[in-house]
Amino acid sequence: MTATSNNPAPRPAVLSVEGHDLLFPTLPYDFTNRVAAATADSRLQASIDKATRNKDDLRKRVFAEVFGDRSDEIRTLAGSIKQHTLDHLDYYLDRFTERATDAGTQVHFAASADEANRICLAIARHHECKLCVKSKSMVTEEIRLVPALEDIGVETIESDLGEFILQLDHDAPSHIVQPMIHKDRYAVGRAFERELGVPYTDDPAALAMIARRHLRTKYRHADLGISGANFLVAETGSIVLCTNEGNGRMCTSAPRIHIAFVGIEKLIPDLEHLSVLLKLLSRSALGQPLTVYTHIITGPKRRLEPDGPEHVHVIFIDNGRTRLLQEETREMLRCIRCGACLNACPVYRKIGGHAYGAVYNGPIGALITPIFKGLANFKDLPHASSLCGACYEACPVKINIPKYLIQLRRDMVGGRITKRSERLFYKMWAMSLRSPRLYRLGQWAQKKMLRRKACAGNGRDERSVYVSQRWIERASGMIGQWTSQRDMPAPPMRSFRDWWVRHGDDNERI
Amino acid sequence: MNVSLLITCLTDTFYPRTGIAVVKVLTHLGCAIDFPDEQTCCGQPLYNNGFEDDARELAKRMIRVFESSERVVTPSGSCAAMIRDYYPDLLASDPQYADAARRFADKTFEFVEFLVKVLKVDLAELNVKWPGKATYHYSCHLRGLGMSDEATQLMRQIDRLEYVPMEKVDQCCGFGGTFAVKYPQISGEMVRDKVNCITATGADTVISNDAGCTMNISGACRRAGADVSFKSLAEVIAEGLGLMQPDESSASGQPVAGGGEEVESPP
C-alpha cells in the first residue's frame, strides 16, 4: 500500500517498506496522510526532536565560540563566494573541465537524471564492473542511480553507515546529512538480524562492527566506486569529498574506477574559497570543526603511485538546476547541503523528512522541490511553513528561504494553483483593508461573530484565570481548523481604537 | 519625542490592553503620542499568502498614512518586520515610493526595541515593580528585526519579577498566520510543544509581545488546562509603573470588562 492512499493514517512500519518510492510519490503529491502519520507518532517526533536540537544547539555554540560577532560576516562571505560562482557558472564549468582533464579526469555533462545514469552504466559496462561500493550522495538519490545499476547486474552497496542500514531495511533517507534520523537502534538490530542473518543486538557499537565487517569484504572486491562531491574546485580540477566514517576514502581509492556525481552548483573558484566553505560546512551540519575525512581528489593515480583508481570520472548533472539559474531564484543554488535548516526547522521536527515526499526535504526541500517538479505537484510544501525564519538564520550561505517560499506562494496565486475560493477571500479582505471605514465595519462584524460563538462554547472552566474570558472551543470552517487544536480567544467588547477615541475620560476600561 | 502608534489588526481587536499600555508607558517616558486613525493593516497576511500586488497597495497606503510621522512604534514584531524587511523590497522598483518605503522602514520600531535602542530606558532606575514569576516567549519576527534578548534585558531590570527562561525559547509556537488554520495538525504539535516548555518553568505569567503568538499559545494553554496568564511586556511595565491596575484575571491580556454584556453599535 502507499502512504498516499485514502486509508487511515499509515503506521511508520508501513512507511518503511516502501523504500525509495517514499521519495518519489505519485504526483500531484498530497502530504496529508504522511503528516497525519508523523504527528500521531510521538516516538518518531521525540527522536527527531532530540537529534535535530542537539545538532542545532551545537551549531549555535560553535559558531558563537569560533566566529563570535563575526558569524554573520563569514556567512555573507560564503554566500557571496557561491553566488559569484553561480553568476559566472559557464566560466567555472569550462575552467574545471580544462583543469580536471589535464589531471586525467574524464568530465561528462548530463542534462537529465536518465542521461546521468546512462553515462554511468556505459562506463560500468565498458569496464565490466560487477560490484560497486558507494559513499553517501544526495544527487544519486535524486537520479535513482542504485536501482539503475542493479538493473544491469552491478551489485551496489551503500557504505555510509546510515545509508547502509536504510538500504538493508528497504527504507529511504529522511534527512540530508543524518539519513536515518527517523530510525532507532532497535529497528537497526531487527534489520541486521533479518537481512544479514546475525544474532539480534541493539548495541550501537556491536551494530557498527557488524556493518564494518560486512563492508570490508565488499571494499576488497569492488571494481566500481561511486561518490558525490561537496565541492568542485575549478582552478585545480579537484573533487572535494567530506565524510565522517572513512567510507568515502575506501570508495574512491580501492576500486579501479571512481565516478563522482555532482550537481552543477557545486563549483567554487579556488582553494582559498574552499577554506572558507570548509570552515562552515561541518560546523553547520553537525557542530564539528571539520569532517573527520576531507579528501581533495585530483585525477586518477599517477605512475608510481601504488593506490588509487585507474580512471576518475566526473558527471555534472543539471536535471532542472538551470531553471533555478535565472536571477530571481539563483540564490537557492548556493545550498551546500549541510542540513542546518532542517535541524533548525520546527516543522521538520514535527513531521520528519518523509512527509515532504522528495529527496530534498526540510526548508530547502520545500523550496526547491516544487521548482524542480512543478508547483502544482507540490502545493503543500510552499505553505507548510510558519515562516519563522530559523532556517535563514541557520543557513551558512544565507539563502533567504522564507522570502523565496513567499515567492512560490505568489507564483501559485499568479498561476491560479491557489484555490479560487481562497483567492476570492483574500481579494475581499484586501479590499476591506483599503478603507478605514470598511476595516472598522469588518472588525465590528468579526467581533460580533466571535463573541456569539464564544457564548455558546463557554462554561467548561469557571475557575482561575480564564473565568473572565470568552473563548471559542468548537467551531466550523476556518475557525474550526483553529479550534481543532486549541481554543480561540474572543475579542473584548471594545477595540484599541474605541479606547483611543474616548481615552482621557474612560481610563483603561474597555 | 513625537511617536506615531501603529496598532494593527490583532492587537487592536484582541489585545487592546497592550495598545493602551504602550500609550501609557510612552507618555510616562515623555513621548507625545498620536494614532493616525486612517491606518488599517500592514498587509502581511496578504503578502505571506502570495497576494503581492494587494500587499503592495496596502504598503503604499500605510506609507502615506505615516508620511509625516517622525517615528513609528508598534507593539508587534510581526508588523514591524513586514515594514522593515519587505516594504523596501516590494516597492524597490516603484519610482514614487521606493525612497519613502526605505524611510518608513528606518523610522519604524517594535515597542521593546524602541525602549531599549532608542529611549535606552533602565527600568530599575524608573522603579518598575512587578511581583510575579514570569517566563518569556520570543516571537519569530524579532529575528528579522535583529532582536535577541532585548525583552529579557528589560525583564531583569524589573523589581520583584522572577524571570524563568523556558526551554526551546526561540522555537516557533506554530502560529504563522494562516499556517495555523491551513496545517492545524503541524501547528498543533508545535504549540503543544510550547505549552510543555511553559508549564515546565512553573511560571504563572507568560510575557508574549506578539498578538498572534499570544492567541495561539494562550488558546493551547487553556485547552491543555495549563493555568497561566498572558501579558505583553508593555502591560507589565505599565502595571509596574502604577499606570494600570494589575489585572490578575486577565489571561491573554483581556480585561474583566471584556467578558461583560453586549452593548455596542456598529461603527
PDB file of C-alpha atoms in Angstrom, chain B residues 20-224:
ATOM      1  CA  ILE B  20      -3.290  51.137  25.960  1.00  0.00           C
ATOM      2  CA  ALA B  21      -0.246  50.101  27.969  1.00  0.00           C
ATOM      3  CA  VAL B  22       2.039  51.277  25.162  1.00  0.00           C
ATOM      4  CA  VAL B  23       0.329  54.674  25.165  1.00  0.00           C
ATOM      5  CA  LYS B  24       0.663  54.981  28.927  1.00  0.00           C
ATOM      6  CA  VAL B  25       4.283  53.882  29.134  1.00  0.00           C
ATOM      7  CA  LEU B  26       5.472  56.055  26.255  1.00  0.00           C
ATOM      8  CA  THR B  27       3.541  59.055  27.592  1.00  0.00           C
ATOM      9  CA  HIS B  28       5.114  58.461  31.003  1.00  0.00           C
ATOM     10  CA  LEU B  29       8.525  58.472  29.336  1.00  0.00           C
ATOM     11  CA  GLY B  30       7.803  61.845  27.806  1.00  0.00           C
ATOM     12  CA  CYS B  31       6.746  60.935  24.297  1.00  0.00           C
ATOM     13  CA  ALA B  32       3.970  62.765  22.508  1.00  0.00           C
ATOM     14  CA  ILE B  33       1.728  60.091  21.033  1.00  0.00           C
ATOM     15  CA  ASP B  34      -0.598  60.160  18.096  1.00  0.00           C
ATOM     16  CA  PHE B  35      -2.560  57.408  16.443  1.00  0.00           C
ATOM     17  CA  PRO B  36      -3.267  58.115  12.770  1.00  0.00           C
ATOM     18  CA  ASP B  37      -6.755  56.669  12.535  1.00  0.00           C
ATOM     19  CA  GLU B  38      -6.597  56.076   8.795  1.00  0.00           C
ATOM     20  CA  GLN B  39      -4.302  53.089   9.430  1.00  0.00           C
ATOM     21  CA  THR B  40      -5.611  49.600   8.731  1.00  0.00           C
ATOM     22  CA  CYS B  41      -3.288  46.644   8.164  1.00  0.00           C
ATOM     23  CA  CYS B  42       0.371  46.387   7.157  1.00  0.00           C
ATOM     24  CA  GLY B  43      -0.583  43.823   4.509  1.00  0.00           C
ATOM     25  CA  GLN B  44       1.453  40.961   5.875  1.00  0.00           C
ATOM     26  CA  PRO B  45      -1.323  38.330   5.683  1.00  0.00           C
ATOM     27  CA  LEU B  46      -1.766  39.158   2.009  1.00  0.00           C
ATOM     28  CA  TYR B  47       1.934  39.261   1.291  1.00  0.00           C
ATOM     29  CA  ASN B  48       2.654  35.988   3.075  1.00  0.00           C
ATOM     30  CA  ASN B  49      -0.093  34.234   1.171  1.00  0.00           C
ATOM     31  CA  GLY B  50       1.213  35.332  -2.180  1.00  0.00           C
ATOM     32  CA  PHE B  51      -1.033  38.315  -2.896  1.00  0.00           C
ATOM     33  CA  GLU B  52       1.874  40.565  -3.592  1.00  0.00           C
ATOM     34  CA  ASP B  53       0.033  43.207  -5.626  1.00  0.00           C
ATOM     35  CA  ASP B  54      -2.580  43.702  -2.947  1.00  0.00           C
ATOM     36  CA  ALA B  55       0.099  43.858  -0.295  1.00  0.00           C
ATOM     37  CA  ARG B  56       1.922  46.486  -2.340  1.00  0.00           C
ATOM     38  CA  GLU B  57      -1.175  48.683  -2.468  1.00  0.00           C
ATOM     39  CA  LEU B  58      -1.579  48.414   1.299  1.00  0.00           C
ATOM     40  CA  ALA B  59       2.088  49.216   1.776  1.00  0.00           C
ATOM     41  CA  LYS B  60       1.679  52.405  -0.233  1.00  0.00           C
ATOM     42  CA  ARG B  61      -1.381  53.266   1.818  1.00  0.00           C
ATOM     43  CA  MET B  62       0.476  52.830   5.090  1.00  0.00           C
ATOM     44  CA  ILE B  63       3.396  54.876   3.820  1.00  0.00           C
ATOM     45  CA  ARG B  64       1.000  57.729   3.047  1.00  0.00           C
ATOM     46  CA  VAL B  65      -0.755  57.424   6.404  1.00  0.00           C
ATOM     47  CA  PHE B  66       2.542  57.679   8.297  1.00  0.00           C
ATOM     48  CA  GLU B  67       4.214  60.084   5.875  1.00  0.00           C
ATOM     49  CA  SER B  68       4.532  62.914   8.367  1.00  0.00           C
ATOM     50  CA  SER B  69       5.362  60.774  11.395  1.00  0.00           C
ATOM     51  CA  GLU B  70       8.794  61.206  12.935  1.00  0.00           C
ATOM     52  CA  ARG B  71       8.900  57.771  14.481  1.00  0.00           C
ATOM     53  CA  VAL B  72       6.512  54.855  14.272  1.00  0.00           C
ATOM     54  CA  VAL B  73       6.218  52.398  17.144  1.00  0.00           C
ATOM     55  CA  THR B  74       4.221  49.190  17.162  1.00  0.00           C
ATOM     56  CA  PRO B  75       3.746  46.554  19.861  1.00  0.00           C
ATOM     57  CA  SER B  76       4.024  43.872  17.187  1.00  0.00           C
ATOM     58  CA  GLY B  77       7.310  42.459  15.948  1.00  0.00           C
ATOM     59  CA  SER B  78       5.399  40.929  13.116  1.00  0.00           C
ATOM     60  CA  CYS B  79       4.098  44.211  11.648  1.00  0.00           C
ATOM     61  CA  ALA B  80       7.430  45.908  12.243  1.00  0.00           C
ATOM     62  CA  ALA B  81       9.189  43.108  10.364  1.00  0.00           C
ATOM     63  CA  MET B  82       6.784  43.436   7.445  1.00  0.00           C
ATOM     64  CA  ILE B  83       7.586  47.128   7.150  1.00  0.00           C
ATOM     65  CA  ARG B  84      11.300  46.781   7.708  1.00  0.00           C
ATOM     66  CA  ASP B  85      12.050  43.535   5.853  1.00  0.00           C
ATOM     67  CA  TYR B  86       9.589  43.594   2.991  1.00  0.00           C
ATOM     68  CA  TYR B  87       8.290  47.101   2.214  1.00  0.00           C
ATOM     69  CA  PRO B  88      11.568  48.323   0.677  1.00  0.00           C
ATOM     70  CA  ASP B  89      11.763  45.158  -1.472  1.00  0.00           C
ATOM     71  CA  LEU B  90       8.122  45.354  -2.501  1.00  0.00           C
ATOM     72  CA  LEU B  91       8.471  48.929  -3.669  1.00  0.00           C
ATOM     73  CA  ALA B  92      12.088  48.902  -4.825  1.00  0.00           C
ATOM     74  CA  SER B  93      11.183  49.448  -8.468  1.00  0.00           C
ATOM     75  CA  ASP B  94       8.449  52.000  -7.820  1.00  0.00           C
ATOM     76  CA  PRO B  95       9.945  55.428  -8.570  1.00  0.00           C
ATOM     77  CA  GLN B  96       7.370  57.222  -6.458  1.00  0.00           C
ATOM     78  CA  TYR B  97       7.542  55.003  -3.363  1.00  0.00           C
ATOM     79  CA  ALA B  98      10.996  53.381  -3.258  1.00  0.00           C
ATOM     80  CA  ASP B  99      12.593  56.103  -1.128  1.00  0.00           C
ATOM     81  CA  ALA B 100       9.517  56.562   1.020  1.00  0.00           C
ATOM     82  CA  ALA B 101       9.464  52.818   1.764  1.00  0.00           C
ATOM     83  CA  ARG B 102      13.066  52.940   2.953  1.00  0.00           C
ATOM     84  CA  ARG B 103      12.364  55.991   5.094  1.00  0.00           C
ATOM     85  CA  PHE B 104       9.333  54.273   6.598  1.00  0.00           C
ATOM     86  CA  ALA B 105      11.445  51.182   7.351  1.00  0.00           C
ATOM     87  CA  ASP B 106      14.109  53.326   9.005  1.00  0.00           C
ATOM     88  CA  LYS B 107      11.702  55.112  11.323  1.00  0.00           C
ATOM     89  CA  THR B 108       9.658  52.085  12.411  1.00  0.00           C
ATOM     90  CA  PHE B 109      10.390  50.260  15.667  1.00  0.00           C
ATOM     91  CA  GLU B 110       8.945  47.434  17.648  1.00  0.00           C
ATOM     92  CA  PHE B 111       7.930  48.696  21.109  1.00  0.00           C
ATOM     93  CA  VAL B 112      10.553  46.823  23.150  1.00  0.00           C
ATOM     94  CA  GLU B 113      13.223  47.648  20.611  1.00  0.00           C
ATOM     95  CA  PHE B 114      12.233  51.300  20.858  1.00  0.00           C
ATOM     96  CA  LEU B 115      12.567  51.262  24.643  1.00  0.00           C
ATOM     97  CA  VAL B 116      15.981  49.603  24.545  1.00  0.00           C
ATOM     98  CA  LYS B 117      17.607  51.052  21.452  1.00  0.00           C
ATOM     99  CA  VAL B 118      16.073  54.490  21.082  1.00  0.00           C
ATOM    100  CA  LEU B 119      14.911  55.617  24.521  1.00  0.00           C
ATOM    101  CA  LYS B 120      17.594  53.488  26.219  1.00  0.00           C
ATOM    102  CA  VAL B 121      15.460  53.104  29.310  1.00  0.00           C
ATOM    103  CA  ASP B 122      16.602  51.481  32.515  1.00  0.00           C
ATOM    104  CA  LEU B 123      13.550  50.072  34.261  1.00  0.00           C
ATOM    105  CA  ALA B 124      15.454  49.730  37.515  1.00  0.00           C
ATOM    106  CA  GLU B 125      16.060  53.466  37.536  1.00  0.00           C
ATOM    107  CA  LEU B 126      12.401  54.036  36.828  1.00  0.00           C
ATOM    108  CA  ASN B 127      11.497  51.894  39.836  1.00  0.00           C
ATOM    109  CA  VAL B 128       9.357  49.456  37.947  1.00  0.00           C
ATOM    110  CA  LYS B 129       7.988  46.863  40.374  1.00  0.00           C
ATOM    111  CA  TRP B 130       6.012  43.877  39.264  1.00  0.00           C
ATOM    112  CA  PRO B 131       5.662  40.891  41.557  1.00  0.00           C
ATOM    113  CA  GLY B 132       5.384  37.592  39.783  1.00  0.00           C
ATOM    114  CA  LYS B 133       7.125  34.597  38.300  1.00  0.00           C
ATOM    115  CA  ALA B 134       7.209  35.033  34.553  1.00  0.00           C
ATOM    116  CA  THR B 135       8.634  33.324  31.524  1.00  0.00           C
ATOM    117  CA  TYR B 136       9.104  34.906  28.122  1.00  0.00           C
ATOM    118  CA  HIS B 137       8.126  33.867  24.615  1.00  0.00           C
ATOM    119  CA  TYR B 138      10.491  35.007  21.862  1.00  0.00           C
ATOM    120  CA  SER B 139       8.455  35.617  18.742  1.00  0.00           C
ATOM    121  CA  CYS B 140       9.965  34.718  15.394  1.00  0.00           C
ATOM    122  CA  HIS B 141       9.626  38.058  13.693  1.00  0.00           C
ATOM    123  CA  LEU B 142      12.155  39.509  16.104  1.00  0.00           C
ATOM    124  CA  ARG B 143      14.765  37.584  14.102  1.00  0.00           C
ATOM    125  CA  GLY B 144      14.059  39.724  11.077  1.00  0.00           C
ATOM    126  CA  LEU B 145      14.412  42.813  13.242  1.00  0.00           C
ATOM    127  CA  GLY B 146      17.782  41.685  14.527  1.00  0.00           C
ATOM    128  CA  MET B 147      16.462  41.470  18.082  1.00  0.00           C
ATOM    129  CA  SER B 148      17.593  38.833  20.528  1.00  0.00           C
ATOM    130  CA  ASP B 149      17.383  39.394  24.282  1.00  0.00           C
ATOM    131  CA  GLU B 150      16.083  42.970  24.494  1.00  0.00           C
ATOM    132  CA  ALA B 151      12.870  41.940  26.253  1.00  0.00           C
ATOM    133  CA  THR B 152      14.629  39.757  28.797  1.00  0.00           C
ATOM    134  CA  GLN B 153      17.132  42.527  29.487  1.00  0.00           C
ATOM    135  CA  LEU B 154      14.193  44.720  30.445  1.00  0.00           C
ATOM    136  CA  MET B 155      12.543  41.954  32.429  1.00  0.00           C
ATOM    137  CA  ARG B 156      15.680  41.554  34.503  1.00  0.00           C
ATOM    138  CA  GLN B 157      15.525  45.260  35.381  1.00  0.00           C
ATOM    139  CA  ILE B 158      12.061  44.914  36.903  1.00  0.00           C
ATOM    140  CA  ASP B 159      11.982  44.690  40.675  1.00  0.00           C
ATOM    141  CA  ARG B 160      10.374  41.522  42.078  1.00  0.00           C
ATOM    142  CA  LEU B 161       9.874  39.964  38.678  1.00  0.00           C
ATOM    143  CA  GLU B 162      11.310  36.474  38.763  1.00  0.00           C
ATOM    144  CA  TYR B 163      12.245  35.531  35.222  1.00  0.00           C
ATOM    145  CA  VAL B 164      12.378  31.817  34.417  1.00  0.00           C
ATOM    146  CA  PRO B 165      13.673  31.117  30.905  1.00  0.00           C
ATOM    147  CA  MET B 166      11.836  28.416  29.025  1.00  0.00           C
ATOM    148  CA  GLU B 167      13.393  25.619  27.034  1.00  0.00           C
ATOM    149  CA  LYS B 168      13.306  25.975  23.215  1.00  0.00           C
ATOM    150  CA  VAL B 169      12.700  29.685  23.691  1.00  0.00           C
ATOM    151  CA  ASP B 170      13.410  30.518  20.061  1.00  0.00           C
ATOM    152  CA  GLN B 171      11.349  27.686  18.576  1.00  0.00           C
ATOM    153  CA  CYS B 172       8.290  28.924  16.702  1.00  0.00           C
ATOM    154  CA  CYS B 173       4.974  28.456  18.531  1.00  0.00           C
ATOM    155  CA  GLY B 174       3.285  27.321  15.327  1.00  0.00           C
ATOM    156  CA  PHE B 175       1.091  30.349  14.700  1.00  0.00           C
ATOM    157  CA  GLY B 176       2.495  31.515  11.377  1.00  0.00           C
ATOM    158  CA  GLY B 177      -0.649  33.428  10.396  1.00  0.00           C
ATOM    159  CA  THR B 178      -2.810  31.310   8.133  1.00  0.00           C
ATOM    160  CA  PHE B 179      -0.410  28.393   8.693  1.00  0.00           C
ATOM    161  CA  ALA B 180      -2.293  27.728  11.941  1.00  0.00           C
ATOM    162  CA  VAL B 181      -5.544  27.055  10.072  1.00  0.00           C
ATOM    163  CA  LYS B 182      -4.084  25.634   6.887  1.00  0.00           C
ATOM    164  CA  TYR B 183      -1.992  22.991   8.600  1.00  0.00           C
ATOM    165  CA  PRO B 184      -3.638  22.656  12.015  1.00  0.00           C
ATOM    166  CA  GLN B 185      -2.035  19.296  12.825  1.00  0.00           C
ATOM    167  CA  ILE B 186       1.514  20.551  12.398  1.00  0.00           C
ATOM    168  CA  SER B 187       0.710  23.848  14.058  1.00  0.00           C
ATOM    169  CA  GLY B 188      -0.997  21.966  16.913  1.00  0.00           C
ATOM    170  CA  GLU B 189       2.060  19.799  17.535  1.00  0.00           C
ATOM    171  CA  MET B 190       4.232  22.895  17.587  1.00  0.00           C
ATOM    172  CA  VAL B 191       2.096  24.801  20.055  1.00  0.00           C
ATOM    173  CA  ARG B 192       1.681  21.808  22.386  1.00  0.00           C
ATOM    174  CA  ASP B 193       5.465  21.587  22.455  1.00  0.00           C
ATOM    175  CA  LYS B 194       5.495  25.241  23.507  1.00  0.00           C
ATOM    176  CA  VAL B 195       2.858  24.649  26.207  1.00  0.00           C
ATOM    177  CA  ASN B 196       5.015  21.882  27.690  1.00  0.00           C
ATOM    178  CA  CYS B 197       8.012  24.191  27.788  1.00  0.00           C
ATOM    179  CA  ILE B 198       5.913  26.844  29.532  1.00  0.00           C
ATOM    180  CA  THR B 199       4.456  24.579  32.185  1.00  0.00           C
ATOM    181  CA  ALA B 200       7.925  23.174  32.900  1.00  0.00           C
ATOM    182  CA  THR B 201       9.038  26.631  34.046  1.00  0.00           C
ATOM    183  CA  GLY B 202       6.443  26.825  36.814  1.00  0.00           C
ATOM    184  CA  ALA B 203       5.827  30.457  35.863  1.00  0.00           C
ATOM    185  CA  ASP B 204       2.393  31.934  36.445  1.00  0.00           C
ATOM    186  CA  THR B 205       2.686  34.506  33.664  1.00  0.00           C
ATOM    187  CA  VAL B 206       3.894  34.285  30.090  1.00  0.00           C
ATOM    188  CA  ILE B 207       5.208  37.514  28.666  1.00  0.00           C
ATOM    189  CA  SER B 208       4.422  37.443  24.969  1.00  0.00           C
ATOM    190  CA  ASN B 209       4.664  40.502  22.781  1.00  0.00           C
ATOM    191  CA  ASP B 210       3.125  39.412  19.517  1.00  0.00           C
ATOM    192  CA  ALA B 211      -0.651  39.115  19.396  1.00  0.00           C
ATOM    193  CA  GLY B 212      -0.678  36.159  17.005  1.00  0.00           C
ATOM    194  CA  CYS B 213       1.628  34.087  19.216  1.00  0.00           C
ATOM    195  CA  THR B 214      -0.405  35.032  22.287  1.00  0.00           C
ATOM    196  CA  MET B 215      -3.698  33.919  20.722  1.00  0.00           C
ATOM    197  CA  ASN B 216      -2.143  30.636  19.699  1.00  0.00           C
ATOM    198  CA  ILE B 217      -0.246  29.800  22.867  1.00  0.00           C
ATOM    199  CA  SER B 218      -2.885  31.009  25.323  1.00  0.00           C
ATOM    200  CA  GLY B 219      -5.542  29.051  23.453  1.00  0.00           C
ATOM    201  CA  ALA B 220      -3.396  25.924  23.629  1.00  0.00           C
ATOM    202  CA  CYS B 221      -2.645  26.502  27.325  1.00  0.00           C
ATOM    203  CA  ARG B 222      -6.355  26.753  28.025  1.00  0.00           C
ATOM    204  CA  ARG B 223      -7.053  23.607  26.015  1.00  0.00           C
ATOM    205  CA  ALA B 224      -4.362  21.776  27.979  1.00  0.00           C
TER     206      ALA B 224
END
